[in-house]
Amino acid sequence: EVVLTQSPGTLSLSPGERATLSCRASQSVRNDYLAWYQQKPGQAPRLLIYEASNRATGIPDRFRGSGSGTDFTLTIIRLEPEDFAVYHCQQYGIAPRSFGQGTKLEIK
Amino acid sequence: EVQLVDSGGGLVQPGGSLRLSCAASGFTFSRFWMTWVRQAPGKGLECAASINEDGSEKHYVDSVKGRFTVSRDNAKNSLYLQMSSLSVEDTAVYYCVRDQGLFQEWGQGTPVTVSS
């Protein structure tokens, strides 16, 4: 199974700042099939990014995905108040699919 | 608009059983894999069980094999998860998800609490 390690566990920033979240895979993710999800308290996750760098429908362009192989990054440029949430990465290139443990983005 | 409505969660004693349901609408249900994703309190996400378009192929995470059964009724646009021999480790919110490798559409989740 591909183990995904997200860092940091918690990130404290202020609105307007830039957030950089990391997701590292234990082996290369086939076809860069790496997705990012945002989850707010009491809600289901929402797909943000697929295939490492493609924004899902309706996702603002301040969300940027990058990386390939084993190292992936989600960057949120100019944080908005509604961006403070938990972010999960998921690989879907190698069965069984797996998720990282999540990064909590909190207001500083 | 794709809609997935999860139901059936609740409080159950260890060793008990529960059946979750998911009502799907807004898409051709019979053309998609479906998956139950669960999230234990304060934890990450886990694919618990998946089923292919006609129900002939099923996959389970090791921790639920032999205890959980995923099924579907394409005539009713419904997905099910029969859970038995429940343990406290099964306490989680269970989400029904339309499965395209990645998960774009999710149900609202139904909480399952296993406690005496």
PDB file of C-alpha atoms in Angstrom:
ATOM      1  CA  GLU A   1       0.000   0.000   0.000  1.00  0.00           C
ATOM      2  CA  VAL A   2       1.170   3.518  -0.824  1.00  0.00           C
ATOM      3  CA  VAL A   3       1.600   5.507   2.369  1.00  0.00           C
ATOM      4  CA  LEU A   4       0.997   9.237   2.053  1.00  0.00           C
ATOM      5  CA  THR A   5       2.600  11.516   4.613  1.00  0.00           C
ATOM      6  CA  GLN A   6       1.269  15.050   4.877  1.00  0.00           C
ATOM      7  CA  SER A   7       3.165  17.896   6.483  1.00  0.00           C
ATOM      8  CA  PRO A   8       2.855  19.909   8.511  1.00  0.00           C
ATOM      9  CA  GLY A   9       0.170  18.419  10.717  1.00  0.00           C
ATOM     10  CA  THR A  10      -1.088  21.892  11.556  1.00  0.00           C
ATOM     11  CA  LEU A  11      -0.339  25.156   9.776  1.00  0.00           C
ATOM     12  CA  SER A  12      -1.151  28.475  11.432  1.00  0.00           C
ATOM     13  CA  LEU A  13      -1.398  31.435   9.068  1.00  0.00           C
ATOM     14  CA  SER A  14      -3.281  34.699   8.633  1.00  0.00           C
ATOM     15  CA  PRO A  15      -5.694  35.659   5.863  1.00  0.00           C
ATOM     16  CA  GLY A  16      -3.799  37.069   2.903  1.00  0.00           C
ATOM     17  CA  GLU A  17      -0.765  34.854   3.495  1.00  0.00           C
ATOM     18  CA  ARG A  18       0.416  31.999   1.296  1.00  0.00           C
ATOM     19  CA  ALA A  19      -0.057  28.382   2.436  1.00  0.00           C
ATOM     20  CA  THR A  20       2.155  25.508   1.307  1.00  0.00           C
ATOM     21  CA  LEU A  21       1.024  21.970   2.145  1.00  0.00           C
ATOM     22  CA  SER A  22       3.088  18.879   1.389  1.00  0.00           C
ATOM     23  CA  CYS A  23       2.124  15.300   0.562  1.00  0.00           C
ATOM     24  CA  ARG A  24       4.881  12.716   0.200  1.00  0.00           C
ATOM     25  CA  ALA A  25       4.257   9.206  -1.132  1.00  0.00           C
ATOM     26  CA  SER A  26       6.155   6.066  -0.109  1.00  0.00           C
ATOM     27  CA  GLN A  27       6.471   5.128  -3.784  1.00  0.00           C
ATOM     28  CA  SER A  28       5.960   6.879  -7.074  1.00  0.00           C
ATOM     29  CA  VAL A  29       2.287   7.588  -7.804  1.00  0.00           C
ATOM     30  CA  ARG A  30       1.339   6.194 -11.194  1.00  0.00           C
ATOM     31  CA  ASN A  31       0.412   8.871 -13.730  1.00  0.00           C
ATOM     32  CA  ASP A  32       0.589  11.454 -10.922  1.00  0.00           C
ATOM     33  CA  TYR A  33      -2.910  10.398  -9.892  1.00  0.00           C
ATOM     34  CA  LEU A  34      -2.878  12.552  -6.793  1.00  0.00           C
ATOM     35  CA  ALA A  35      -5.888  14.487  -5.543  1.00  0.00           C
ATOM     36  CA  TRP A  36      -6.418  17.114  -2.863  1.00  0.00           C
ATOM     37  CA  TYR A  37      -9.609  17.574  -0.840  1.00  0.00           C
ATOM     38  CA  GLN A  38     -10.769  20.308   1.493  1.00  0.00           C
ATOM     39  CA  GLN A  39     -12.912  19.414   4.498  1.00  0.00           C
ATOM     40  CA  LYS A  40     -14.671  21.838   6.821  1.00  0.00           C
ATOM     41  CA  PRO A  41     -16.098  20.806  10.210  1.00  0.00           C
ATOM     42  CA  GLY A  42     -19.254  18.747   9.897  1.00  0.00           C
ATOM     43  CA  GLN A  43     -19.015  18.576   6.118  1.00  0.00           C
ATOM     44  CA  ALA A  44     -17.968  15.996   3.565  1.00  0.00           C
ATOM     45  CA  PRO A  45     -14.657  16.517   1.797  1.00  0.00           C
ATOM     46  CA  ARG A  46     -14.676  18.561  -1.398  1.00  0.00           C
ATOM     47  CA  LEU A  47     -12.438  17.758  -4.350  1.00  0.00           C
ATOM     48  CA  LEU A  48     -10.025  20.601  -5.117  1.00  0.00           C
ATOM     49  CA  ILE A  49      -7.280  19.179  -7.335  1.00  0.00           C
ATOM     50  CA  TYR A  50      -6.913  16.025  -9.446  1.00  0.00           C
ATOM     51  CA  GLU A  51      -3.995  14.578 -11.393  1.00  0.00           C
ATOM     52  CA  ALA A  52      -1.711  16.622  -9.150  1.00  0.00           C
ATOM     53  CA  SER A  53      -2.336  19.985 -10.770  1.00  0.00           C
ATOM     54  CA  ASN A  54      -5.807  20.215 -12.318  1.00  0.00           C
ATOM     55  CA  ARG A  55      -8.414  22.236 -10.485  1.00  0.00           C
ATOM     56  CA  ALA A  56     -11.837  20.656 -10.133  1.00  0.00           C
ATOM     57  CA  THR A  57     -14.901  22.459 -11.426  1.00  0.00           C
ATOM     58  CA  GLY A  58     -15.624  25.673  -9.566  1.00  0.00           C
ATOM     59  CA  ILE A  59     -12.384  25.744  -7.573  1.00  0.00           C
ATOM     60  CA  PRO A  60     -10.823  29.231  -7.388  1.00  0.00           C
ATOM     61  CA  ASP A  61      -7.462  29.729  -9.084  1.00  0.00           C
ATOM     62  CA  ARG A  62      -5.788  30.622  -5.788  1.00  0.00           C
ATOM     63  CA  PHE A  63      -5.577  26.866  -5.232  1.00  0.00           C
ATOM     64  CA  ARG A  64      -2.545  25.463  -7.070  1.00  0.00           C
ATOM     65  CA  GLY A  65      -1.413  21.844  -7.148  1.00  0.00           C
ATOM     66  CA  SER A  66       2.055  20.797  -8.215  1.00  0.00           C
ATOM     67  CA  GLY A  67       4.553  17.971  -8.025  1.00  0.00           C
ATOM     68  CA  SER A  68       5.079  14.534  -9.486  1.00  0.00           C
ATOM     69  CA  GLY A  69       6.368  11.101  -8.573  1.00  0.00           C
ATOM     70  CA  THR A  70       6.512  11.058  -4.799  1.00  0.00           C
ATOM     71  CA  ASP A  71       6.404  14.736  -3.832  1.00  0.00           C
ATOM     72  CA  PHE A  72       3.312  16.871  -4.204  1.00  0.00           C
ATOM     73  CA  THR A  73       2.342  20.322  -3.000  1.00  0.00           C
ATOM     74  CA  LEU A  74      -0.889  22.236  -2.562  1.00  0.00           C
ATOM     75  CA  THR A  75      -0.366  25.982  -2.529  1.00  0.00           C
ATOM     76  CA  ILE A  76      -3.055  28.466  -1.589  1.00  0.00           C
ATOM     77  CA  ILE A  77      -2.019  31.940  -2.582  1.00  0.00           C
ATOM     78  CA  ARG A  78      -3.598  34.783  -0.586  1.00  0.00           C
ATOM     79  CA  LEU A  79      -5.618  32.869   1.986  1.00  0.00           C
ATOM     80  CA  GLU A  80      -9.285  33.778   2.320  1.00  0.00           C
ATOM     81  CA  PRO A  81     -11.168  33.290   5.617  1.00  0.00           C
ATOM     82  CA  GLU A  82     -13.133  30.378   4.115  1.00  0.00           C
ATOM     83  CA  ASP A  83      -9.919  28.483   3.275  1.00  0.00           C
ATOM     84  CA  PHE A  84      -9.225  27.517   6.882  1.00  0.00           C
ATOM     85  CA  ALA A  85     -10.045  23.820   6.984  1.00  0.00           C
ATOM     86  CA  VAL A  86      -8.457  20.375   6.871  1.00  0.00           C
ATOM     87  CA  TYR A  87      -6.785  19.288   3.631  1.00  0.00           C
ATOM     88  CA  HIS A  88      -6.372  15.668   2.598  1.00  0.00           C
ATOM     89  CA  CYS A  89      -4.293  14.218  -0.214  1.00  0.00           C
ATOM     90  CA  GLN A  90      -5.238  10.934  -1.915  1.00  0.00           C
ATOM     91  CA  GLN A  91      -3.467   8.761  -4.437  1.00  0.00           C
ATOM     92  CA  TYR A  92      -5.605   6.815  -6.886  1.00  0.00           C
ATOM     93  CA  GLY A  93      -2.918   5.473  -9.178  1.00  0.00           C
ATOM     94  CA  ILE A  94      -2.092   2.293  -7.272  1.00  0.00           C
ATOM     95  CA  ALA A  95      -4.592  -0.053  -5.616  1.00  0.00           C
ATOM     96  CA  PRO A  96      -5.535   0.144  -2.860  1.00  0.00           C
ATOM     97  CA  ARG A  97      -6.157   3.860  -2.956  1.00  0.00           C
ATOM     98  CA  SER A  98      -4.937   5.696   0.084  1.00  0.00           C
ATOM     99  CA  PHE A  99      -5.241   9.023   1.865  1.00  0.00           C
ATOM    100  CA  GLY A 100      -2.822  11.080   3.874  1.00  0.00           C
ATOM    101  CA  GLN A 101      -3.603  11.851   7.494  1.00  0.00           C
ATOM    102  CA  GLY A 102      -4.561  15.457   6.751  1.00  0.00           C
ATOM    103  CA  THR A 103      -3.181  18.946   7.370  1.00  0.00           C
ATOM    104  CA  LYS A 104      -5.195  21.358   9.475  1.00  0.00           C
ATOM    105  CA  LEU A 105      -4.939  24.939   8.264  1.00  0.00           C
ATOM    106  CA  GLU A 106      -5.894  27.232  11.126  1.00  0.00           C
ATOM    107  CA  ILE A 107      -6.132  30.956  11.603  1.00  0.00           C
ATOM    108  CA  LYS A 108      -3.148  32.460  13.390  1.00  0.00           C
TER     109      LYS A 108
ATOM    110  CA  GLU B   1     -27.257  17.656 -10.159  1.00  0.00           C
ATOM    111  CA  VAL B   2     -25.659  14.638  -8.541  1.00  0.00           C
ATOM    112  CA  GLN B   3     -27.103  13.874  -5.114  1.00  0.00           C
ATOM    113  CA  LEU B   4     -26.099  11.174  -2.652  1.00  0.00           C
ATOM    114  CA  VAL B   5     -28.128  10.853   0.541  1.00  0.00           C
ATOM    115  CA  ASP B   6     -26.691   8.625   3.248  1.00  0.00           C
ATOM    116  CA  SER B   7     -28.810   7.123   6.001  1.00  0.00           C
ATOM    117  CA  GLY B   8     -28.968   4.315   8.530  1.00  0.00           C
ATOM    118  CA  GLY B   9     -26.292   5.309  11.005  1.00  0.00           C
ATOM    119  CA  GLY B  10     -26.783   5.313  14.749  1.00  0.00           C
ATOM    120  CA  LEU B  11     -25.685   3.952  18.097  1.00  0.00           C
ATOM    121  CA  VAL B  12     -25.046   0.217  18.294  1.00  0.00           C
ATOM    122  CA  GLN B  13     -23.480  -2.034  20.886  1.00  0.00           C
ATOM    123  CA  PRO B  14     -20.227  -3.893  20.235  1.00  0.00           C
ATOM    124  CA  GLY B  15     -20.968  -7.074  18.336  1.00  0.00           C
ATOM    125  CA  GLY B  16     -24.109  -5.601  16.833  1.00  0.00           C
ATOM    126  CA  SER B  17     -25.151  -4.965  13.263  1.00  0.00           C
ATOM    127  CA  LEU B  18     -26.248  -1.998  11.199  1.00  0.00           C
ATOM    128  CA  ARG B  19     -27.222  -1.412   7.580  1.00  0.00           C
ATOM    129  CA  LEU B  20     -26.345   1.827   5.856  1.00  0.00           C
ATOM    130  CA  SER B  21     -28.112   3.056   2.734  1.00  0.00           C
ATOM    131  CA  CYS B  22     -27.324   5.624   0.094  1.00  0.00           C
ATOM    132  CA  ALA B  23     -29.913   7.000  -2.312  1.00  0.00           C
ATOM    133  CA  ALA B  24     -28.395   8.310  -5.537  1.00  0.00           C
ATOM    134  CA  SER B  25     -29.889  10.682  -8.087  1.00  0.00           C
ATOM    135  CA  GLY B  26     -28.834  13.010 -10.876  1.00  0.00           C
ATOM    136  CA  PHE B  27     -26.698  10.499 -12.749  1.00  0.00           C
ATOM    137  CA  THR B  28     -26.878   7.038 -14.288  1.00  0.00           C
ATOM    138  CA  PHE B  29     -26.158   5.061 -11.140  1.00  0.00           C
ATOM    139  CA  SER B  30     -25.567   1.745 -12.904  1.00  0.00           C
ATOM    140  CA  ARG B  31     -22.588   3.137 -14.820  1.00  0.00           C
ATOM    141  CA  PHE B  32     -20.391   3.934 -11.838  1.00  0.00           C
ATOM    142  CA  TRP B  33     -18.363   2.213  -9.174  1.00  0.00           C
ATOM    143  CA  MET B  34     -19.465   3.275  -5.715  1.00  0.00           C
ATOM    144  CA  THR B  35     -17.468   3.391  -2.504  1.00  0.00           C
ATOM    145  CA  TRP B  36     -18.084   3.812   1.209  1.00  0.00           C
ATOM    146  CA  VAL B  37     -15.429   6.069   2.724  1.00  0.00           C
ATOM    147  CA  ARG B  38     -15.261   6.328   6.496  1.00  0.00           C
ATOM    148  CA  GLN B  39     -13.672   8.761   8.896  1.00  0.00           C
ATOM    149  CA  ALA B  40     -13.106   7.941  12.548  1.00  0.00           C
ATOM    150  CA  PRO B  41     -13.321  10.866  15.002  1.00  0.00           C
ATOM    151  CA  GLY B  42     -10.310  13.136  14.560  1.00  0.00           C
ATOM    152  CA  LYS B  43      -8.768  10.795  12.001  1.00  0.00           C
ATOM    153  CA  GLY B  44      -8.165  10.634   8.284  1.00  0.00           C
ATOM    154  CA  LEU B  45     -10.219   9.131   5.499  1.00  0.00           C
ATOM    155  CA  GLU B  46     -10.355   5.423   4.628  1.00  0.00           C
ATOM    156  CA  CYS B  47     -11.936   3.542   1.723  1.00  0.00           C
ATOM    157  CA  ALA B  48     -13.942   0.908   3.576  1.00  0.00           C
ATOM    158  CA  ALA B  49     -15.704  -0.884   0.715  1.00  0.00           C
ATOM    159  CA  SER B  50     -16.128  -0.502  -3.037  1.00  0.00           C
ATOM    160  CA  ILE B  51     -18.406  -2.135  -5.591  1.00  0.00           C
ATOM    161  CA  ASN B  52     -18.350  -2.133  -9.371  1.00  0.00           C
ATOM    162  CA  GLU B  53     -21.142  -1.138 -11.716  1.00  0.00           C
ATOM    163  CA  ASP B  54     -23.117  -4.403 -11.690  1.00  0.00           C
ATOM    164  CA  GLY B  55     -22.115  -5.627  -8.241  1.00  0.00           C
ATOM    165  CA  SER B  56     -19.932  -8.464  -9.498  1.00  0.00           C
ATOM    166  CA  GLU B  57     -16.687  -7.063  -8.043  1.00  0.00           C
ATOM    167  CA  LYS B  58     -16.190  -5.879  -4.487  1.00  0.00           C
ATOM    168  CA  HIS B  59     -13.198  -4.667  -2.515  1.00  0.00           C
ATOM    169  CA  TYR B  60     -12.817  -4.195   1.217  1.00  0.00           C
ATOM    170  CA  VAL B  61     -10.178  -2.753   3.492  1.00  0.00           C
ATOM    171  CA  ASP B  62      -8.616  -5.576   5.497  1.00  0.00           C
ATOM    172  CA  SER B  63     -10.099  -4.410   8.801  1.00  0.00           C
ATOM    173  CA  VAL B  64     -13.685  -4.995   7.636  1.00  0.00           C
ATOM    174  CA  LYS B  65     -13.286  -8.141   5.519  1.00  0.00           C
ATOM    175  CA  GLY B  66     -15.665 -10.873   6.608  1.00  0.00           C
ATOM    176  CA  ARG B  67     -17.776  -8.418   8.622  1.00  0.00           C
ATOM    177  CA  PHE B  68     -19.008  -5.845   6.104  1.00  0.00           C
ATOM    178  CA  THR B  69     -20.874  -6.490   2.863  1.00  0.00           C
ATOM    179  CA  VAL B  70     -21.356  -3.837   0.208  1.00  0.00           C
ATOM    180  CA  SER B  71     -24.219  -4.225  -2.250  1.00  0.00           C
ATOM    181  CA  ARG B  72     -26.301  -2.201  -4.649  1.00  0.00           C
ATOM    182  CA  ASP B  73     -29.709  -2.180  -6.295  1.00  0.00           C
ATOM    183  CA  ASN B  74     -29.404  -0.446  -9.644  1.00  0.00           C
ATOM    184  CA  ALA B  75     -33.172  -0.529 -10.152  1.00  0.00           C
ATOM    185  CA  LYS B  76     -33.557   1.565  -7.008  1.00  0.00           C
ATOM    186  CA  ASN B  77     -30.408   3.672  -7.514  1.00  0.00           C
ATOM    187  CA  SER B  78     -29.273   2.591  -4.083  1.00  0.00           C
ATOM    188  CA  LEU B  79     -26.072   1.522  -2.382  1.00  0.00           C
ATOM    189  CA  TYR B  80     -25.902  -0.422   0.872  1.00  0.00           C
ATOM    190  CA  LEU B  81     -23.385  -1.404   3.512  1.00  0.00           C
ATOM    191  CA  GLN B  82     -24.316  -4.249   5.827  1.00  0.00           C
ATOM    192  CA  MET B  83     -22.086  -4.106   8.889  1.00  0.00           C
ATOM    193  CA  SER B  84     -21.904  -6.900  11.454  1.00  0.00           C
ATOM    194  CA  SER B  85     -19.719  -7.842  14.424  1.00  0.00           C
ATOM    195  CA  LEU B  86     -19.168  -4.150  14.950  1.00  0.00           C
ATOM    196  CA  SER B  87     -16.375  -2.988  17.229  1.00  0.00           C
ATOM    197  CA  VAL B  88     -15.521   0.381  18.750  1.00  0.00           C
ATOM    198  CA  GLU B  89     -12.904   0.774  16.004  1.00  0.00           C
ATOM    199  CA  ASP B  90     -15.748   0.983  13.466  1.00  0.00           C
ATOM    200  CA  THR B  91     -17.016   4.207  15.035  1.00  0.00           C
ATOM    201  CA  ALA B  92     -16.878   6.752  12.239  1.00  0.00           C
ATOM    202  CA  VAL B  93     -18.829   8.885   9.834  1.00  0.00           C
ATOM    203  CA  TYR B  94     -19.574   6.833   6.734  1.00  0.00           C
ATOM    204  CA  TYR B  95     -19.801   8.584   3.381  1.00  0.00           C
ATOM    205  CA  CYS B  96     -21.281   7.212   0.182  1.00  0.00           C
ATOM    206  CA  VAL B  97     -19.133   8.355  -2.746  1.00  0.00           C
ATOM    207  CA  ARG B  98     -19.395   8.149  -6.505  1.00  0.00           C
ATOM    208  CA  ASP B  99     -16.146   6.496  -7.449  1.00  0.00           C
ATOM    209  CA  GLN B 100     -14.169   7.634 -10.468  1.00  0.00           C
ATOM    210  CA  GLY B 101     -10.815   6.708  -8.996  1.00  0.00           C
ATOM    211  CA  LEU B 102     -10.984   9.977  -7.220  1.00  0.00           C
ATOM    212  CA  PHE B 103     -14.069  11.122  -5.349  1.00  0.00           C
ATOM    213  CA  GLN B 104     -15.885  14.138  -6.699  1.00  0.00           C
ATOM    214  CA  GLU B 105     -19.349  13.575  -5.287  1.00  0.00           C
ATOM    215  CA  TRP B 106     -19.987  12.677  -1.660  1.00  0.00           C
ATOM    216  CA  GLY B 107     -23.018  12.051   0.480  1.00  0.00           C
ATOM    217  CA  GLN B 108     -23.470  14.116   3.609  1.00  0.00           C
ATOM    218  CA  GLY B 109     -22.298  11.230   5.772  1.00  0.00           C
ATOM    219  CA  THR B 110     -24.061   9.130   8.368  1.00  0.00           C
ATOM    220  CA  PRO B 111     -22.470   8.657  11.806  1.00  0.00           C
ATOM    221  CA  VAL B 112     -22.016   5.237  13.324  1.00  0.00           C
ATOM    222  CA  THR B 113     -21.174   4.965  17.005  1.00  0.00           C
ATOM    223  CA  VAL B 114     -20.258   1.598  18.496  1.00  0.00           C
ATOM    224  CA  SER B 115     -20.440   1.768  22.257  1.00  0.00           C
ATOM    225  CA  SER B 116     -21.842  -0.104  25.207  1.00  0.00           C
TER     226      SER B 116
END
